[in-house]
Amino acid sequence: MPKLNALVAGSTGYIGVQLIKLLIKHRYINIKFLCGNSSVGKNVKFYDKSLSKYKLPKIIKFNKKLLNDVQIVFTALPNGEAQDLSKHLSKNHTLIDLAADFRLNNASDYLKWYKQKHRAPKLIKKSIYLLPEINRKEIKNYNIISCPGCYPTSILLPLIPLFKKNLIKFNNIIIDSKSGYSGAGRGVHKKYKDKNLYESLSAYGVGFHRHNSEIDQMLKKFTKKKFQFSFTPHLSPMFRGILSTIYLDLENKITPNTIYKELSKFYKNKKFVKVLKRDSLVSTNNVINTNNCFISICKSKYKNKVIILSAIDNLIKGGAGQAVQNLNIKFNFPEKTAL
């Protein structure tokens, strides 16, 4: 089978570099172009020395003529830029966006949460928000694939099966998430220079983090009941990884063991989601450098409550790995290829 040519736009950020590391191992993909703005003319090894042993194209500025030579476009760009690029795509292209440009179903919601007007509103309906373990069957009908954010990935994977079966009460869901600082991008060092980034824990986006929008949007697909959740993210003094702790009230006669059985059954044949033994202590170290999500169901001191731990690598399952997983599903490659 001939390889498909790929263009990576935004190839020097943490997610972009991680994506390149995965794609160089992908037997069905050839990295044709690497694109950037401030990095034009540089070699990507400048951003990660482990790439020195690979022959990769130098970074160039994107122009629409490059699309004539590729079938797949990955965008790991600042919010809004994939919208501009998407206008140049033909029906022969597949765009896989790792930013937020096509995560929300309504342009008005994008304006509300991202404080900028959507520049390709007509293409929103031609895109799909794809969490592969949940709605993979829909992928064949779309050529614009929006990958979920890192926090929502760790949160939605344990919650959606419980929403589908109405096993929990919906009025008091509490989500506490902690991420490595790579989740804030390369600019994190300047943005948080006064926060003692490497030795302290910082809450941010309290009450109104942008990822609230996609969590809310996705959960609404699985229940007609009204629900409320509180989500607070934190930057922790580690480079990568996310641990989300989710506190839930159980419906009558539902026990932590019921929750465990349901999640175990739901993810039994899923390659990258592992439901651990009950009351397992989950660490980000369990999932670093993998495309896995580890989930543990823990009992509370209160019989009508349960605590769920969910861990992922924000740069892989929460970013580049999920993008490659979606690529594999879209093109009928073995799902674990390069992962």
Coordinates of C-alpha atoms in Angstrom, one line a residue:
M1 CA 0.0 0.0 0.0
P2 CA 1.5 3.4 -1.0
K3 CA 2.0 5.9 1.8
L4 CA -0.2 8.9 2.2
N5 CA 1.5 12.3 2.2
A6 CA 0.9 14.4 5.3
L7 CA 1.4 18.1 6.1
V8 CA 1.8 19.1 9.8
A9 CA 1.0 22.8 10.4
G10 CA 2.2 23.9 13.8
S11 CA 5.0 21.5 14.0
T12 CA 7.1 23.0 16.7
G13 CA 4.8 23.2 19.7
Y14 CA 4.7 20.4 22.3
I15 CA 1.8 18.7 20.6
G16 CA 3.3 19.2 17.1
V17 CA 6.6 17.7 18.1
Q18 CA 4.8 14.7 19.7
L19 CA 2.8 14.2 16.6
I20 CA 5.9 14.1 14.4
K21 CA 7.4 11.5 16.8
L22 CA 4.4 9.3 16.2
L23 CA 4.1 9.8 12.5
I24 CA 7.7 8.9 11.8
K25 CA 6.8 5.4 13.1
H26 CA 3.6 5.2 11.0
R27 CA 4.1 2.7 8.1
Y28 CA 1.3 4.2 6.1
I29 CA 2.3 7.9 6.4
N30 CA 5.0 10.0 4.8
I31 CA 5.6 13.4 6.4
K32 CA 5.8 15.6 3.3
F33 CA 5.7 19.1 4.8
L34 CA 6.3 20.7 8.2
C35 CA 4.9 24.2 8.5
G36 CA 5.4 27.0 11.0
N37 CA 5.6 30.8 11.2
S38 CA 8.4 31.9 13.5
S39 CA 10.3 28.7 12.9
V40 CA 10.6 28.9 9.1
G41 CA 13.9 27.6 7.8
K42 CA 14.7 25.7 11.0
N43 CA 15.0 21.9 11.4
V44 CA 12.5 20.4 13.8
K45 CA 15.4 18.7 15.7
F46 CA 16.1 22.2 17.1
Y47 CA 12.9 21.7 19.2
D48 CA 13.6 18.1 20.1
K49 CA 17.1 16.6 19.8
S50 CA 15.6 13.0 19.7
L51 CA 14.5 13.8 16.1
S52 CA 18.1 14.4 14.9
K53 CA 18.4 10.8 13.6
Y54 CA 15.5 11.2 11.2
K55 CA 15.4 12.8 7.8
L56 CA 12.6 15.3 8.0
P57 CA 11.7 18.3 5.8
K58 CA 12.8 21.7 7.0
I59 CA 10.0 23.9 8.4
I60 CA 8.4 26.2 5.8
K61 CA 5.6 28.7 5.8
F62 CA 2.2 27.2 4.8
N63 CA 0.7 28.1 1.4
K64 CA -2.3 26.5 -0.3
K65 CA -0.1 25.1 -3.2
L66 CA 1.4 22.6 -0.7
L67 CA -2.1 20.9 -0.5
N68 CA -1.6 19.7 -4.1
D69 CA 0.9 17.1 -2.8
V70 CA -0.8 15.8 0.4
Q71 CA -3.9 13.9 1.3
I72 CA -3.8 14.5 5.1
V73 CA -3.4 17.8 7.0
F74 CA -2.7 17.9 10.7
T75 CA -3.2 21.3 12.4
A76 CA -1.7 22.0 15.9
L77 CA -2.1 25.7 15.5
P78 CA -3.3 28.6 17.7
N79 CA -7.1 28.7 17.9
G80 CA -8.6 30.1 14.7
E81 CA -5.8 29.3 12.2
A82 CA -7.1 25.9 11.2
Q83 CA -10.4 27.7 10.2
D84 CA -8.5 29.8 7.6
L85 CA -6.6 26.7 6.3
S86 CA -9.8 24.7 6.1
K87 CA -11.1 27.0 3.3
H88 CA -8.5 25.7 0.9
L89 CA -9.2 22.0 1.3
S90 CA -10.8 19.8 -1.4
K91 CA -12.9 16.7 -1.0
N92 CA -9.7 14.7 -1.4
H93 CA -8.2 16.1 1.8
T94 CA -8.7 15.0 5.4
L95 CA -8.1 17.6 8.1
I96 CA -7.3 16.5 11.6
D97 CA -7.3 19.4 14.0
L98 CA -5.7 19.2 17.4
A99 CA -6.8 22.7 18.4
A100 CA -10.4 23.9 19.2
D101 CA -11.4 25.3 15.9
F102 CA -14.1 22.7 15.2
R103 CA -14.9 21.3 18.6
L104 CA -18.1 23.3 19.1
N105 CA -21.3 22.7 17.1
N106 CA -22.3 26.4 17.0
A107 CA -20.3 29.4 15.8
S108 CA -22.0 31.5 18.6
D109 CA -20.6 29.1 21.2
Y110 CA -17.2 29.4 19.8
L111 CA -17.4 33.2 20.0
K112 CA -18.7 32.9 23.6
W113 CA -15.9 30.7 24.9
Y114 CA -12.9 31.6 22.6
K115 CA -13.7 35.3 22.3
Q116 CA -13.2 35.3 18.5
K117 CA -15.6 35.0 15.6
H118 CA -15.5 31.7 13.8
R119 CA -14.0 32.2 10.3
A120 CA -15.4 29.1 8.7
P121 CA -18.9 28.7 10.1
K122 CA -20.2 26.8 7.0
L123 CA -17.6 24.1 7.6
I124 CA -18.7 23.4 11.2
K125 CA -21.5 21.1 10.0
K126 CA -19.0 19.3 7.8
S127 CA -16.8 18.5 10.8
I128 CA -17.0 15.9 13.5
Y129 CA -15.9 16.0 17.2
L130 CA -14.4 12.6 17.4
L131 CA -13.7 10.8 20.7
P132 CA -12.8 7.4 19.1
E133 CA -14.1 5.1 21.9
I134 CA -17.4 6.9 21.9
N135 CA -18.5 7.9 18.4
R136 CA -16.0 6.3 15.9
K137 CA -18.8 4.9 13.7
E138 CA -19.6 8.4 12.5
I139 CA -16.1 9.2 11.2
K140 CA -16.6 7.9 7.6
N141 CA -18.9 10.7 6.7
Y142 CA -16.5 13.5 7.5
N143 CA -13.2 15.0 6.2
I144 CA -12.7 17.5 9.0
I145 CA -12.0 15.7 12.3
S146 CA -11.8 17.7 15.5
C147 CA -9.8 16.0 18.3
P148 CA -11.1 16.5 21.8
G149 CA -9.2 18.6 24.3
C150 CA -6.9 16.9 26.8
Y151 CA -9.0 17.6 29.9
P152 CA -12.3 16.5 28.3
T153 CA -10.8 13.3 27.1
S154 CA -9.9 12.3 30.7
I155 CA -13.3 13.4 31.9
L156 CA -15.7 12.2 29.2
L157 CA -14.3 8.7 28.9
P158 CA -15.5 7.7 32.4
L159 CA -18.6 9.8 32.4
I160 CA -20.3 9.1 29.2
P161 CA -21.1 5.4 29.8
L162 CA -22.6 6.4 33.2
F163 CA -24.7 9.1 31.6
K164 CA -26.0 6.6 29.0
K165 CA -27.3 4.3 31.7
N166 CA -28.5 7.0 34.2
L167 CA -26.4 5.4 37.0
I168 CA -25.5 8.7 38.7
K169 CA -27.2 11.8 39.9
F170 CA -26.7 14.7 37.5
N171 CA -27.0 17.7 39.8
N172 CA -23.7 17.7 41.7
I173 CA -20.8 16.4 39.5
I174 CA -17.4 17.7 40.8
I175 CA -14.3 17.4 38.6
D176 CA -10.8 18.2 39.8
S177 CA -8.1 17.9 37.1
K178 CA -4.4 18.4 37.3
S179 CA -2.2 18.7 34.2
G180 CA 1.5 18.9 33.4
Y181 CA 2.5 22.3 32.3
S182 CA 3.1 21.2 28.7
G183 CA -0.7 21.4 28.4
A184 CA -0.4 25.2 28.3
G185 CA 2.0 25.2 25.3
R186 CA 5.5 26.4 24.9
G187 CA 4.5 29.9 26.0
V188 CA 3.7 28.6 29.5
H189 CA 7.2 29.6 30.8
K190 CA 6.5 33.3 30.0
K191 CA 2.8 33.3 30.9
Y192 CA 3.5 31.8 34.3
K193 CA 6.9 33.2 35.0
D194 CA 5.7 34.6 38.4
K195 CA 4.0 31.4 39.5
N196 CA 7.1 29.4 40.4
L197 CA 5.9 26.9 37.8
Y198 CA 8.3 24.1 38.6
E199 CA 7.6 23.9 42.4
S200 CA 4.0 25.0 42.8
L201 CA 0.4 23.9 41.9
S202 CA -1.8 26.6 40.3
A203 CA -5.5 26.6 39.7
Y204 CA -6.6 28.5 36.6
G205 CA -9.7 29.0 34.5
V206 CA -11.7 28.5 37.7
G207 CA -15.4 28.1 36.9
F208 CA -15.1 29.2 33.2
H209 CA -12.3 27.2 31.6
R210 CA -12.9 26.8 27.8
H211 CA -13.1 23.1 28.0
N212 CA -16.4 23.4 30.0
S213 CA -18.0 24.0 26.6
E214 CA -17.1 20.7 25.0
I215 CA -17.7 18.7 28.1
D216 CA -21.2 20.2 28.4
Q217 CA -21.9 19.7 24.6
M218 CA -20.8 16.1 24.6
L219 CA -22.7 15.1 27.8
K220 CA -25.9 16.6 26.4
K221 CA -25.8 14.0 23.7
F222 CA -26.3 11.2 26.2
T223 CA -29.1 12.4 28.5
K224 CA -32.2 14.5 28.2
K225 CA -32.0 15.3 31.9
K226 CA -30.6 18.6 33.2
F227 CA -27.2 18.3 34.8
Q228 CA -24.6 20.4 36.5
F229 CA -20.9 20.0 36.9
S230 CA -18.1 22.0 38.4
F231 CA -14.7 21.7 36.6
T232 CA -11.5 23.1 38.0
P233 CA -8.2 22.6 36.2
H234 CA -4.7 23.0 37.7
L235 CA -1.2 23.2 36.4
S236 CA 1.1 21.0 38.3
P237 CA 5.0 21.0 38.5
M238 CA 5.4 18.1 36.0
F239 CA 5.9 18.2 32.3
R240 CA 3.2 15.9 31.1
G241 CA 0.2 13.9 32.2
I242 CA -3.3 14.5 33.5
L243 CA -5.1 13.1 36.5
S244 CA -8.8 13.9 36.8
T245 CA -10.6 13.1 40.0
I246 CA -14.4 12.9 39.6
Y247 CA -16.8 13.0 42.5
L248 CA -20.3 11.5 41.8
D249 CA -23.5 11.0 43.7
L250 CA -25.1 7.6 42.9
E251 CA -28.7 6.9 42.0
N252 CA -30.7 4.7 44.5
K253 CA -29.5 1.1 44.8
I254 CA -26.5 1.8 42.6
T255 CA -23.1 0.9 44.2
P256 CA -19.5 1.6 43.3
N257 CA -19.4 -2.1 42.1
T258 CA -22.2 -1.3 39.7
I259 CA -20.2 1.6 38.3
Y260 CA -17.1 -0.7 38.0
K261 CA -19.1 -3.4 36.2
E262 CA -20.6 -0.9 33.7
L263 CA -17.3 0.8 32.8
S264 CA -15.5 -2.6 32.6
K265 CA -18.2 -3.9 30.2
F266 CA -18.2 -0.7 28.1
Y267 CA -14.5 -0.7 27.6
K268 CA -13.9 -4.4 27.5
N269 CA -12.8 -4.4 23.8
K270 CA -11.4 -0.9 23.6
K271 CA -7.7 -1.0 22.9
F272 CA -6.6 2.1 24.8
V273 CA -9.0 2.4 27.8
K274 CA -8.1 0.3 30.8
V275 CA -10.5 -0.1 33.8
L276 CA -8.4 -1.1 36.7
K277 CA -9.3 -3.2 39.7
R278 CA -11.6 -1.3 42.1
D279 CA -9.9 1.1 44.5
S280 CA -6.6 1.1 42.5
L281 CA -4.4 4.2 43.0
V282 CA -3.8 5.7 39.6
S283 CA -0.7 7.8 38.8
T284 CA 0.1 9.8 35.7
N285 CA 3.2 7.7 35.6
N286 CA 1.0 4.7 34.6
V287 CA 0.2 6.3 31.3
I288 CA 3.1 8.6 30.4
N289 CA 4.3 8.0 26.8
T290 CA 1.2 5.9 26.0
N291 CA -2.1 6.4 24.3
N292 CA -3.9 4.8 27.2
C293 CA -6.5 6.1 29.6
F294 CA -6.4 4.3 33.0
I295 CA -9.7 4.5 35.1
S296 CA -10.2 3.5 38.7
I297 CA -13.5 3.4 40.6
C298 CA -13.0 4.0 44.3
K299 CA -15.5 3.8 47.1
S300 CA -16.2 6.9 49.3
K301 CA -16.8 7.0 53.0
Y302 CA -20.4 7.8 52.0
K303 CA -22.4 4.8 50.6
N304 CA -24.2 7.0 48.0
K305 CA -21.1 8.4 46.5
V306 CA -18.2 7.2 44.3
I307 CA -14.8 8.7 43.3
I308 CA -13.4 8.0 39.8
L309 CA -9.7 8.5 38.9
S310 CA -8.8 9.0 35.3
A311 CA -5.3 9.4 34.0
I312 CA -3.9 10.1 30.5
D313 CA -0.8 11.6 28.9
N314 CA -2.1 15.0 27.7
L315 CA 0.3 15.1 24.8
I316 CA -0.6 11.6 23.5
K317 CA -4.1 10.4 24.4
G318 CA -5.0 14.0 25.1
G319 CA -3.4 15.2 21.8
A320 CA -1.2 13.7 19.2
G321 CA -2.0 10.1 20.0
Q322 CA -5.7 10.6 19.7
A323 CA -5.2 12.4 16.4
V324 CA -3.2 9.4 15.1
Q325 CA -5.9 7.0 16.5
N326 CA -8.6 9.0 14.6
L327 CA -6.4 8.8 11.4
N328 CA -6.1 5.1 11.7
I329 CA -9.9 4.7 12.1
K330 CA -10.7 7.0 9.2
F331 CA -8.4 5.1 6.8
N332 CA -9.0 1.6 8.1
F333 CA -5.4 1.2 9.3
P334 CA -4.9 -1.1 12.3
E335 CA -5.9 1.1 15.3
K336 CA -2.6 0.6 17.1
T337 CA -0.4 1.7 14.2
A338 CA 2.3 4.0 15.5
L339 CA 0.7 3.9 18.9

